[in-house]
Short mmCIF file of C-alpha atoms in Angstrom, two decimals:
data_model
loop_
_atom_site.label_atom_id
_atom_site.label_comp_id
_atom_site.label_asym_id
_atom_site.label_seq_id
_atom_site.Cartn_x
_atom_site.Cartn_y
_atom_site.Cartn_z
CA MET A 63 27.67 35.40 265.99
CA GLU A 64 30.82 38.04 266.06
CA ASN A 65 32.12 35.47 269.10
CA LEU A 66 30.70 32.86 267.67
CA LEU A 67 32.26 33.37 264.30
CA LYS A 68 35.98 34.53 265.63
CA VAL A 69 36.07 30.85 267.36
CA LEU A 70 34.21 29.12 264.28
CA LYS A 71 37.36 30.39 262.24
CA GLU A 72 39.99 29.06 264.29
CA PHE A 73 38.85 24.81 263.38
CA SER A 74 40.33 23.39 260.52
CA LYS A 75 38.99 20.93 258.60
CA GLU A 76 41.48 18.57 260.43
CA ASP A 77 39.38 19.79 263.64
CA ILE A 78 36.06 19.29 262.16
CA GLU A 79 36.65 15.46 260.67
CA LYS A 80 38.02 14.80 264.15
CA LEU A 81 35.35 15.59 266.27
CA GLU A 82 32.79 14.66 263.87
CA SER A 83 34.60 11.11 264.42
CA PHE A 84 33.49 11.20 268.14
CA ASP A 85 29.88 11.62 267.42
CA ARG A 86 27.93 8.70 268.53
CA GLN A 87 25.87 9.11 265.99
CA TYR A 88 29.18 8.48 263.36
CA ARG A 89 30.76 5.81 265.48
CA ALA A 90 27.23 3.85 266.18
CA LEU A 91 27.84 3.93 261.73
CA MET A 92 31.40 2.42 262.17
CA LYS A 93 30.26 -0.83 264.23
CA LEU A 94 26.95 -1.25 261.00
CA TYR A 95 30.10 -1.06 258.31
CA LYS A 96 32.05 -3.34 259.84
CA LYS A 97 29.27 -5.87 259.91
CA ILE A 98 27.60 -5.46 256.96
CA LYS A 99 30.72 -4.66 254.48
CA ASN A 100 28.37 -3.78 251.55
CA PRO A 101 28.77 -0.03 251.27
CA ARG A 102 25.47 0.45 248.65
CA LEU A 103 23.13 -1.82 251.32
CA PHE A 104 24.40 0.39 254.18
CA LEU A 105 24.64 3.49 252.76
CA LYS A 106 20.43 2.68 252.30
CA LEU A 107 19.79 1.21 255.27
CA VAL A 108 21.74 5.16 256.62
CA VAL A 109 19.29 7.20 254.65
CA ILE A 110 16.10 4.95 255.33
CA ASN A 111 16.60 5.97 259.29
CA ALA A 112 17.69 9.33 258.57
CA LEU A 113 14.63 9.75 257.17
CA MET A 114 12.37 8.05 260.11
CA SER A 115 14.16 10.14 262.46
CA TYR A 116 12.23 12.87 264.23
CA GLN A 117 9.81 12.74 267.16
CA LEU A 118 12.25 9.89 268.63
CA GLN A 119 10.64 8.12 271.91
CA MET A 120 14.46 8.15 272.80
CA LYS A 121 17.42 10.23 272.58
CA GLY A 122 19.20 10.65 268.85
CA GLU A 123 22.47 8.89 270.35
CA LYS A 124 20.76 5.62 271.61
CA TYR A 125 18.60 5.69 268.68
CA TRP A 126 21.46 5.14 266.56
CA LYS A 127 22.86 2.52 268.79
CA THR A 128 19.75 1.21 268.28
CA PHE A 129 20.13 0.81 264.57
CA SER A 130 23.25 -0.07 263.99
CA GLU A 131 22.91 -3.03 266.30
CA PHE A 132 19.48 -4.31 265.08
CA PHE A 133 20.57 -4.32 261.96
CA SER A 134 24.01 -5.87 262.61
CA GLU A 135 21.84 -8.85 262.72
CA ASN A 136 19.20 -8.18 260.22
CA PRO A 137 20.66 -6.44 257.77
CA GLU A 138 17.80 -6.33 255.26
CA ILE A 139 15.43 -3.31 254.67
CA GLU A 140 12.41 -5.32 254.68
CA ARG A 141 13.01 -5.83 258.51
CA PHE A 142 12.45 -1.81 259.25
CA GLU A 143 9.18 -2.30 259.76
CA GLU A 144 10.15 -4.12 262.80
CA PHE A 145 12.57 -1.85 263.76
CA ILE A 146 10.46 1.68 263.85
CA LYS A 147 7.29 -0.90 265.60
CA THR A 148 9.56 -1.35 268.41
CA ASN A 149 11.92 1.46 269.17
CA ASN A 150 10.53 4.72 266.75
CA LYS A 151 6.81 4.12 268.02
CA ARG A 152 5.55 8.00 268.25
CA PHE A 153 2.25 8.77 266.28
CA LEU A 154 3.41 5.29 264.42
CA ASN A 155 0.53 4.72 261.92
CA ALA A 156 1.94 7.73 260.72
CA LYS A 157 5.06 6.30 260.70
CA LEU A 158 5.26 3.30 259.12
CA LYS A 159 2.87 4.67 256.22
CA ARG A 160 5.92 7.20 255.62
CA LEU A 161 8.72 4.63 255.96
CA HIS A 162 6.69 3.01 252.77
CA LYS A 163 7.22 6.42 250.98
CA VAL A 164 11.04 6.42 252.22
CA ILE A 165 11.69 3.17 251.21
CA LYS A 166 10.38 3.17 247.64
CA CYS A 167 12.05 6.65 247.03
CA VAL A 168 15.79 5.36 248.85
CA GLU A 169 15.05 2.99 246.37
CA LYS A 170 14.48 5.26 243.46
CA LEU A 171 17.63 7.13 243.89
CA PHE A 172 20.08 4.07 244.29
CA SER A 173 18.56 3.19 241.15
CA ASN A 174 19.18 6.54 239.35
CA TYR A 175 22.16 6.97 240.94
CA SER A 176 25.81 5.56 241.57
CA LEU A 177 27.11 5.28 245.21
CA THR A 178 29.59 7.59 242.43
CA ASP A 179 27.40 9.98 241.30
CA LEU A 180 26.35 10.76 245.00
CA GLY A 181 29.49 10.92 245.99
CA LYS A 182 30.40 13.50 243.46
CA ASP A 183 27.61 15.47 244.04
CA LEU A 184 25.78 15.58 247.19
CA THR A 185 22.88 17.58 246.21
CA ILE A 186 21.59 14.91 244.11
CA LEU A 187 20.64 13.55 247.66
CA VAL A 188 18.44 16.35 248.69
CA LYS A 189 17.55 17.36 245.71
CA GLU A 190 15.92 13.71 244.79
CA LEU A 191 15.01 12.66 247.87
CA SER A 192 12.97 16.00 248.50
CA LYS A 193 11.09 15.41 244.88
CA CYS A 194 9.96 12.23 246.14
CA LEU A 195 8.91 13.03 249.59
CA ASN A 196 7.43 16.37 248.09
CA GLN A 197 9.12 18.19 251.03
CA LYS A 198 11.45 21.32 250.97
CA ILE A 199 15.08 21.15 250.00
CA ASP A 200 16.32 22.18 252.89
CA SER A 201 13.82 20.40 255.57
CA LYS A 202 14.99 19.15 258.39
CA THR A 203 14.92 14.94 257.49
CA VAL A 204 16.20 15.49 254.19
CA VAL A 205 19.32 17.75 255.25
CA PHE A 206 19.90 15.63 258.49
CA ALA A 207 19.76 12.35 255.25
CA ALA A 208 22.78 14.40 253.96
CA LYS A 209 24.34 14.49 256.77
CA MET A 210 24.23 10.88 257.97
CA PHE A 211 24.80 9.38 253.88
CA MET A 212 28.27 11.73 254.38
CA TYR A 213 29.12 10.03 257.55
CA GLY A 214 28.20 6.83 256.06
CA TYR A 215 30.39 7.45 252.38
CA ARG A 216 33.10 8.99 254.85
CA ILE A 217 32.95 5.27 256.81
CA ALA A 218 32.35 3.14 253.90
CA PHE A 219 35.48 5.01 250.97
CA GLY A 220 37.67 7.27 253.34
CA ARG A 221 36.64 10.28 251.90
CA ASN A 222 33.74 13.31 252.10
CA PRO A 223 31.48 13.47 249.47
CA GLU A 224 31.38 16.67 247.37
CA LYS A 225 29.70 19.79 246.83
CA LEU A 226 28.52 19.83 250.72
CA GLU A 227 29.14 23.89 250.67
CA GLU A 228 25.88 23.60 248.78
CA ILE A 229 23.51 21.88 251.82
CA ALA A 230 21.81 23.40 254.22
CA ILE A 231 22.05 22.62 258.19
CA PRO A 232 19.56 20.10 260.23
CA ILE A 233 18.43 22.19 263.08
CA ASP A 234 17.35 20.73 265.93
CA SER A 235 16.27 21.72 269.04
CA ARG A 236 19.54 22.54 270.30
CA LEU A 237 20.38 24.30 267.46
CA SER A 238 17.03 26.50 267.53
CA LYS A 239 18.25 27.42 271.06
CA ILE A 240 21.37 29.10 269.46
CA ASN A 241 19.59 30.28 266.20
CA SER A 242 16.62 29.30 265.00
CA ASN A 243 16.71 32.07 261.36
CA LYS A 244 17.74 29.27 258.42
CA ASN A 245 19.93 32.89 257.01
CA PHE A 246 21.97 33.35 260.38
CA TRP A 247 23.24 29.64 259.37
CA LYS A 248 23.52 30.59 255.79
CA LYS A 249 25.96 33.70 256.77
CA LEU A 250 27.77 32.01 259.86
CA SER A 251 28.67 29.08 257.39
CA GLU A 252 29.83 31.17 254.41
CA LYS A 253 31.59 33.99 257.03
CA SER A 254 33.90 30.80 258.61
CA GLY A 255 34.11 28.82 255.50
CA ILE A 256 32.44 25.62 257.39
CA PRO A 257 29.91 24.85 254.96
CA GLN A 258 26.85 24.49 257.02
CA ILE A 259 26.42 20.86 256.80
CA ARG A 260 29.81 20.34 258.81
CA LEU A 261 29.23 23.45 261.60
CA ASP A 262 26.35 21.26 262.94
CA ALA A 263 29.27 18.97 264.69
CA VAL A 264 31.27 21.35 265.93
CA LEU A 265 28.58 22.65 267.73
CA TRP A 266 26.38 19.85 268.56
CA ILE A 267 28.37 17.50 269.32
CA PRO A 268 30.94 19.26 272.24
CA MET A 269 27.58 19.92 273.92
CA GLY A 270 27.07 16.10 274.22
CA LEU A 271 30.64 14.84 274.84
CA GLU A 272 31.60 13.01 277.78
CA GLU A 273 34.32 14.68 279.82
CA SER A 274 36.23 11.70 279.22
CA SER A 275 35.97 12.10 275.56
CA LEU A 276 37.28 15.17 275.88
CA LYS A 277 40.09 14.27 277.41
CA GLU A 278 40.63 12.17 274.29
CA LEU A 279 41.12 15.05 271.68
CA PRO A 280 44.04 16.81 271.25
CA LYS A 281 45.03 19.95 273.60
CA GLU A 282 44.27 22.95 270.87
CA LEU A 283 41.23 21.62 269.56
CA LYS A 284 39.89 20.92 273.30
CA LEU A 285 40.34 24.21 274.38
CA LYS A 286 38.34 25.17 270.63
CA LEU A 287 35.98 23.20 271.90
CA ARG A 288 35.60 24.71 275.48
CA ARG A 289 35.21 27.76 274.41
CA ILE A 290 32.20 26.61 272.68
CA ILE A 291 30.39 25.04 274.65
CA GLU A 292 31.26 28.44 276.79
CA LEU A 293 29.61 30.50 273.83
CA VAL A 294 26.42 27.85 273.85
CA LYS A 295 25.72 27.97 277.51
CA LYS A 296 25.73 31.42 277.73
CA LYS A 297 23.48 31.39 275.13
CA ASN A 298 21.47 29.30 275.89
CA SER A 299 21.29 30.68 279.73
CA SER A 300 20.42 33.88 277.85
CA CYS A 301 17.70 32.87 276.68
CA ASN A 302 16.23 30.55 279.46
CA SER A 303 16.46 34.02 281.36
CA LEU A 304 13.75 35.79 278.38
CA ARG A 305 11.18 32.96 279.24
CA LYS A 306 10.62 33.26 282.39
#
């Protein structure tokens, strides 16, 4: 943890925000919002899709690009079943059943709370969705929905929602290769001063960035990212060696 912590402490809030703007999922949302221009509908679509983002048949970056393109042309929640049937077909019957519940929970959330409410306290979204969906408050899809809401809220309003530091990190297969223990990420967040929900970007995005994208970043940030990539690759390499 110490080597990773040392590098993370060098990241400023501006560095993290710049990095998040290079996330292909963030860029997909930007394109969608330019088409929809309706914050409420936009954020509903984003949260529903985040809650359905599991056991995907394609990489997450491609899935969100496809989502953006589909709903840019069909900006209606009623079209979600069609979208899932075409682009998220693994365990389809179970997903369609979940989709109906997810839509009800998201509609209830947005009916009971305004965008201002959710912007002032993002934990409301996490608590209400976990309760409605009968999932743990730190379950991967729920905290991932909070992360994507954070992206969408910033795109729509030009600022982040508040109380980010109280939300867990969405641990996917890539992050679990570094450490699958939730307490590890909590301690890393506390010691680095970076909210868990944003640690995700610092560690996850660099691994998916193409060299051409890295060249677009400021020199100092680029150097920090190369150190992160090197540390993560070493960690993954040591994990693979242990499995042999």
